[in-house]
Coordinates of C-alpha atoms and ligand atoms in Angstrom, one line a residue:
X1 CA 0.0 0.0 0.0
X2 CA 1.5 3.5 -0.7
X3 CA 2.1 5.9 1.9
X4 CA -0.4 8.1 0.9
X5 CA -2.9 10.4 3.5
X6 CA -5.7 9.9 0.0
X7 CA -5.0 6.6 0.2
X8 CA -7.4 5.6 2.9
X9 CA -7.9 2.4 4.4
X10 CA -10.1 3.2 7.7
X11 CA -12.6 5.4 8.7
X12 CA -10.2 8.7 9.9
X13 CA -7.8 8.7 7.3
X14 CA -11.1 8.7 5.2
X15 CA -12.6 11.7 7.1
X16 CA -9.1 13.6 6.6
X17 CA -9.3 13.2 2.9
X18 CA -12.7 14.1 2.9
X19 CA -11.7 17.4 4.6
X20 CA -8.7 17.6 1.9
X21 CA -11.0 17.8 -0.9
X22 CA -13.7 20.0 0.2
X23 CA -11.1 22.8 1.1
X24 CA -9.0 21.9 -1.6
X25 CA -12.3 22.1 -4.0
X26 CA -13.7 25.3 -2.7
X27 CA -10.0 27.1 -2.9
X28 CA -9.3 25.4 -6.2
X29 CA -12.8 27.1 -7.6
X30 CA -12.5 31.1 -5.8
X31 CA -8.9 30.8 -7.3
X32 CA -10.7 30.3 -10.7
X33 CA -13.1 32.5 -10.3
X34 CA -10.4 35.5 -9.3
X35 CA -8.1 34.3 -12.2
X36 CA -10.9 34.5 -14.5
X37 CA -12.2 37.8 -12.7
X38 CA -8.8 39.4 -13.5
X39 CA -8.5 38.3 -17.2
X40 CA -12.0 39.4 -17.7
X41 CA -11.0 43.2 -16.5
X42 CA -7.6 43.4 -18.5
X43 CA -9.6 42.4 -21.6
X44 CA -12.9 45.1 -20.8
X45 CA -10.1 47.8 -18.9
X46 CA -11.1 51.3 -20.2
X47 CA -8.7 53.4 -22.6
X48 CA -6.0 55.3 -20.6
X49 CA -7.4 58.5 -20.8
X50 CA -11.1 57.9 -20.0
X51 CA -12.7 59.3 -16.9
X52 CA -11.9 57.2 -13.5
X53 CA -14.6 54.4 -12.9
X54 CA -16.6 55.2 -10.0
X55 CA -16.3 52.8 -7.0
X56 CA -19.0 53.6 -5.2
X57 CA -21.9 53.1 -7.9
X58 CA -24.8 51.0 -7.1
X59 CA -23.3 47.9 -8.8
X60 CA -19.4 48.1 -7.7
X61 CA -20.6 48.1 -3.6
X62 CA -23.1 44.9 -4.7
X63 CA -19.8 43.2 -6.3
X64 CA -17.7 44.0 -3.4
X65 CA -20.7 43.4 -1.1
X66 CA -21.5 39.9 -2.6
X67 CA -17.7 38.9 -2.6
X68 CA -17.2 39.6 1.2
X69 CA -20.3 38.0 2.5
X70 CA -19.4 35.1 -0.2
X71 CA -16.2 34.8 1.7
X72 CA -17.5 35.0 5.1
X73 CA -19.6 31.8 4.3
X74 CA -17.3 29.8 2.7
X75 CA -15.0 30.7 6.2
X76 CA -17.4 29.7 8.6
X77 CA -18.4 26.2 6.1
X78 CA -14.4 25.5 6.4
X79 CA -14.8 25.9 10.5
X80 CA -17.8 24.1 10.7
X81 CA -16.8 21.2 8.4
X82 CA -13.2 20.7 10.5
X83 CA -15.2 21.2 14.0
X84 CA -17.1 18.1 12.9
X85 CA -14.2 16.2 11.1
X86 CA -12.1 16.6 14.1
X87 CA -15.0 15.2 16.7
X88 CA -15.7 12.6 13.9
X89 CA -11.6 11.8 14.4
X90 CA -11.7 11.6 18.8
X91 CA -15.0 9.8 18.8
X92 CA -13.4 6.3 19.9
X93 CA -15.8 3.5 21.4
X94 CA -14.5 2.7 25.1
X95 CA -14.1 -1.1 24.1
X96 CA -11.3 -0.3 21.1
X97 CA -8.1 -2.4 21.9
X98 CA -5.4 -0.6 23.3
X99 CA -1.9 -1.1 22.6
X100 CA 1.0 0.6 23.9
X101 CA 3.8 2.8 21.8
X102 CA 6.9 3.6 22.7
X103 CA 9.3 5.9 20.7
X104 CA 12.6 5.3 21.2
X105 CA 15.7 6.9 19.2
X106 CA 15.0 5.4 16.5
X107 CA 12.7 2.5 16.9
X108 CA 9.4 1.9 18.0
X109 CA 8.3 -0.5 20.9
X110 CA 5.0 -1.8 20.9
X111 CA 2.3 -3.3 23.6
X112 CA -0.5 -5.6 23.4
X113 CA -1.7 -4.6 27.1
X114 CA -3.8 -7.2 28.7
X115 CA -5.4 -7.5 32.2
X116 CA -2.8 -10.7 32.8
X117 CA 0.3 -9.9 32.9
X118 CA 1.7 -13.2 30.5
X119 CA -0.7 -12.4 28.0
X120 CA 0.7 -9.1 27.3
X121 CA 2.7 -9.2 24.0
X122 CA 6.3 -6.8 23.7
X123 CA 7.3 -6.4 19.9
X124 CA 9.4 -4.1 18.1
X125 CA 8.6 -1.6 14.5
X126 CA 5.6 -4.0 13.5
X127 CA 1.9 -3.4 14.8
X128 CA -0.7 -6.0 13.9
X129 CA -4.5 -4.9 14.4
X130 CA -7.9 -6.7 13.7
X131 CA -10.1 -5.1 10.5
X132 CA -13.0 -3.4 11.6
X133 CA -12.0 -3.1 15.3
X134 CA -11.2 0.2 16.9
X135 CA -7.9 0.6 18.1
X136 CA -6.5 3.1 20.7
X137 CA -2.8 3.6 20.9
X138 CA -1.1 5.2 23.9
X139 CA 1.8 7.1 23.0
X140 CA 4.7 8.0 24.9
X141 CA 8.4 8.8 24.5
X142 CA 11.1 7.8 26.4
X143 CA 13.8 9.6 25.0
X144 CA 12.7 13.4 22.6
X145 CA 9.2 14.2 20.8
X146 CA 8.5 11.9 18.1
X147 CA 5.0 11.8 16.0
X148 CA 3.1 8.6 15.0
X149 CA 1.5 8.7 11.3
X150 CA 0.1 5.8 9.3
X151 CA -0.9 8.1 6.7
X152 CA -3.8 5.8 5.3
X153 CA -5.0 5.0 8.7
X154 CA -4.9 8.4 10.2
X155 CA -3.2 11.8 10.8
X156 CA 0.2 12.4 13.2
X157 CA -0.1 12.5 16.6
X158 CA 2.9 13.8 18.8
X159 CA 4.8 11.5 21.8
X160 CA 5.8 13.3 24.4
X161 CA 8.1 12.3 27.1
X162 CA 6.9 11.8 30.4
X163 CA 2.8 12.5 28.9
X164 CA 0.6 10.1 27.5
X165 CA -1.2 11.0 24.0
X166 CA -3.9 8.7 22.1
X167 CA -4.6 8.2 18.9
X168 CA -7.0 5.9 17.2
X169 CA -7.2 3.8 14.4
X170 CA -9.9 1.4 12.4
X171 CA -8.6 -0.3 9.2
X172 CA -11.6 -0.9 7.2
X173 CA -9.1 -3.4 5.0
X174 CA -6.7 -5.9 5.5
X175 CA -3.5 -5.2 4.3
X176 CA -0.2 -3.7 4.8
X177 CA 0.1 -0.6 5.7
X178 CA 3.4 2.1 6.0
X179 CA 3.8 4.7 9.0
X180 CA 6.8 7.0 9.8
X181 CA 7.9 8.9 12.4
X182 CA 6.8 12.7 11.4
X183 CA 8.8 14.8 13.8
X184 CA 12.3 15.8 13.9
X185 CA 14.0 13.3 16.1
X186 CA 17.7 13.0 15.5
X187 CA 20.1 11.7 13.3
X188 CA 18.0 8.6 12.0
X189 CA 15.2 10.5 12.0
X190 CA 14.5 8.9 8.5
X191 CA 15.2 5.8 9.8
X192 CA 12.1 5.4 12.1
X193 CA 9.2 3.6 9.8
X194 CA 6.8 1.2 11.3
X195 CA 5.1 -1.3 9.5
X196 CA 1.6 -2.0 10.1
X197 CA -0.4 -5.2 8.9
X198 CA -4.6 -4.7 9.7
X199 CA -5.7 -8.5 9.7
X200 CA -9.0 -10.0 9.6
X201 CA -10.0 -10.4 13.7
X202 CA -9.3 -14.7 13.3
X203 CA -5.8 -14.1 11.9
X204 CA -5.1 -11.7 14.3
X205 CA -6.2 -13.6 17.3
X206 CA -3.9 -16.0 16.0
X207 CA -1.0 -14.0 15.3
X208 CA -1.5 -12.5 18.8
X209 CA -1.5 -16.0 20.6
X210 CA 1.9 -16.7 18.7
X211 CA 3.3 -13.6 20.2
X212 CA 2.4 -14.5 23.0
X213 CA 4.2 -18.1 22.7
X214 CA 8.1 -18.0 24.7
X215 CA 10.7 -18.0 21.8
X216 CA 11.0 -21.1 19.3
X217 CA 13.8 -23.5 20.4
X218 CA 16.5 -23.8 18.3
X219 CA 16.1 -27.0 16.2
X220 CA 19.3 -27.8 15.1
X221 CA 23.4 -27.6 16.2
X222 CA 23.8 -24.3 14.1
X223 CA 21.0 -22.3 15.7
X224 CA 21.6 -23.7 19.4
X225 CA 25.0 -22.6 18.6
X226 CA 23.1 -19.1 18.0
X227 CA 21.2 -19.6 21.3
X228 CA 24.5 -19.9 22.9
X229 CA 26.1 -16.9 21.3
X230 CA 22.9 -14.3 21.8
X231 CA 23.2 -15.5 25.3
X232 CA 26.9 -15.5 26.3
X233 CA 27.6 -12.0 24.4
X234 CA 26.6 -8.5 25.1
X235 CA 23.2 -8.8 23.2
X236 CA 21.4 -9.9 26.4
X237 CA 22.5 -6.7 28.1
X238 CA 20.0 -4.8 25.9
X239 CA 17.3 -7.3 24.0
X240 CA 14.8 -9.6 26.0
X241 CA 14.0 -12.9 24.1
X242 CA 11.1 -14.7 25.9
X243 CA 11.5 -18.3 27.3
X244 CA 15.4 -17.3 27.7
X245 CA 17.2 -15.5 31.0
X246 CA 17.4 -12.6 28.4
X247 CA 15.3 -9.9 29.4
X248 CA 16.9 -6.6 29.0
X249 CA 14.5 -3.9 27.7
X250 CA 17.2 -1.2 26.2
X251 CA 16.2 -2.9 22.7
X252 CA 13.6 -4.5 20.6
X253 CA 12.1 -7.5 22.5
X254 CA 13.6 -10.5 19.9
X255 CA 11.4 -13.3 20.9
X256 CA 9.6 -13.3 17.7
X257 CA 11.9 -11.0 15.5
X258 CA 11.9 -13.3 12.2
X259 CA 8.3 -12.4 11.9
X260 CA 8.5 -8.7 11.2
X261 CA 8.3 -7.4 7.7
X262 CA 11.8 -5.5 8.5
X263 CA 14.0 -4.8 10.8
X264 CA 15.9 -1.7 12.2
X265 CA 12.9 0.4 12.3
X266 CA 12.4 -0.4 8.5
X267 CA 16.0 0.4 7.4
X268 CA 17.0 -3.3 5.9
X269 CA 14.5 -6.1 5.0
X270 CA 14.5 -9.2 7.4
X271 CA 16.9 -11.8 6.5
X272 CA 19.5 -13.9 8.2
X273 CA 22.7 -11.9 5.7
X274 CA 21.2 -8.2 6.7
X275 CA 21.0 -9.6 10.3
X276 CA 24.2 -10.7 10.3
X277 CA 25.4 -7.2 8.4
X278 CA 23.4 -5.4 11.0
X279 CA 25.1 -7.3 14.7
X280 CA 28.0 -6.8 12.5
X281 CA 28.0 -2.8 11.9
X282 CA 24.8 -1.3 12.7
X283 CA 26.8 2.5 12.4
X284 CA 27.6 1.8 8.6
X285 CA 23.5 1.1 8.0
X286 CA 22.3 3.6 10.4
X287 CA 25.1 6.1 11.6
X288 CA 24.1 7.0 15.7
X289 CA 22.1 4.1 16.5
X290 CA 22.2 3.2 20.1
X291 CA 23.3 -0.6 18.7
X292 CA 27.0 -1.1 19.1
X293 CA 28.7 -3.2 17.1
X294 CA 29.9 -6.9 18.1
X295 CA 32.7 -8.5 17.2
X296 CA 32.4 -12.3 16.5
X297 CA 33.9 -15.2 14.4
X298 CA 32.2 -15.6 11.5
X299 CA 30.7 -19.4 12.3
X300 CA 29.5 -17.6 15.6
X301 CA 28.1 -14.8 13.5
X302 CA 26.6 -17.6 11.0
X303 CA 25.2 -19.3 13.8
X304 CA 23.6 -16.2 15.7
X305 CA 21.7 -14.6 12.7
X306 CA 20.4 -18.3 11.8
X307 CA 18.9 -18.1 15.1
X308 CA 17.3 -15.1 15.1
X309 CA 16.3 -16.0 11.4
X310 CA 14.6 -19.1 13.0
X311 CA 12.2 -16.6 15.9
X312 CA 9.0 -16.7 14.0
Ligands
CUA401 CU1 11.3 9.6 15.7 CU2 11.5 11.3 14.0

């Protein structure tokens, strides 16, 4: 799906591009009307020595008259129509699903909050939500101001440290669909996508109770290998992986990382070679990332990107 605000897959993003076009309309059709005004009176303008038109004839003040109460009216129709877009836009059912997201520099954290504490699900850059469901996301920030926008779902919304915002989406559709951070952040600023499938509510329900699943066990020498690696380096000191004794919360939670469309906030696809390039030199992808680099033998490299390729 393109990243595209007229592109709209849900309810508000449809409500924004409904506002779009009628202001964009109305201010597409007085700039006309002006243009073709002004055209009109170079062609009819009287010779340059003719006696000076009188402005304040019967017809001129009706012209004038008509053209500022026009104005006022289309004015007060633009406040009206955004008054009732915006309460269209906050008018969020008290049952939506909430979810949890925190911006970090530069990467989001996501979470499925539940009433139990082990069915609450920690994932990284990807947000799943059911079709036809409201969602509410609380926002927050742990580091500077970012802003959340899934363009086709619905407009930016700020996070704030140390304040909680809200915004909410429905996706009307299933698919995939693109956000970005929207706000100045920092260096990898640009760096700071999010990827957001809307499924229907049995796929999600499923996908949630995978989340919620303690990490896959490595099936074979290479990925226990992998296990033993993740586990004995300095990856555990920042990256929780469920199931494990890793459960640091500096980085994205890895306990299901192979099943995200991409990784570092969307700035490499997902495979076990731009895993490995990414433990490898995270500053040569992404220059001021918070990920250091780690030094490791290339079977032990081999062997750790296998098993986080194997973390469905
Ligand atoms: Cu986060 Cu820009």
């Amino acid at each position: 799906m393109n990243h595209s605000a007229l592109e709209t897959g849900g309810p508000f993003a449809h409500e924004i591009a409904r506002l779009f076009w009628i202001f964009a309309g109305i201010a597409t059709a007085v700039y006309l009307i002006v243009i073709a005004v002004l055209v009109f009176s170079l062609w009819r303008r009287r010779p340059a020595n003719a006696a000076p038109a009188d402005v304040a004839s019967p017809m001129a003040l009706r012209v004038i008259g008509g053209s500022l109460a026009l104005t006022g009216i289309i004015l007060v129709g633009w406040a009206l129509a955004d008054f009732f877009g915006n309460r269209a836009l906050t008018n969020v059912p008290p049952e939506a699903l909430r979810i949890r997201v925190t911006a970090h520099q530069w990467w989001w954290e996501v979470e499925y909050l539940d009433a139990i504490a082990q069915d609450r699900v920690t994932t990284a850059n990807h947000l799943v939500i059911p079709t036809g469901k409201s969602v509410l996301l609380e926002l927050r920030s742990r580091d500077v101001i970012h802003s959340f926008w899934v363009p086709s779902l619905n407009g930016k919304k700020d996070l704030l440290p140390g304040y909680t915002t809200q915004l909410a989406l429905i996706a009307a559709r299933a698919g995939q669909y693109r956000g970005e951070c929207a706000e100045f952040c920092g260096y990898q600023h640009a760096h700071m996508s999010i990827d957001l499938t809307a499924a229907t509510p049995g796929e999600f329900e499923r996908w949630l109770q995978g989340q919620r699943a303690s990490a896959a066990e490595p099936t074979d020498d290479l990925q226990r290998r992998g296990r033993d690696v993740f586990l004995g380096s300095t990856c555990r000191a920042c990256h929780a992986i469920q199931g494990t004794i890793a459960a640091a919360r500096l980085g994205p939670n890895l306990t299901h990382v192979a099943s995200r469309p991409r990784i570092a906030a969307g700035a490499i696809p997902n495979d076990v070679g731009h895993m490995a390039a990414w433990i490898t030199d995270p500053q040569s992808i992404k220059p001021g990332t918070k990920m250091p680099a780690t030094k490791l033998s290339g079977q032990d490299l081999l062997a750790l990107a296998n098993y986080l390729g194997s973390l469905k």
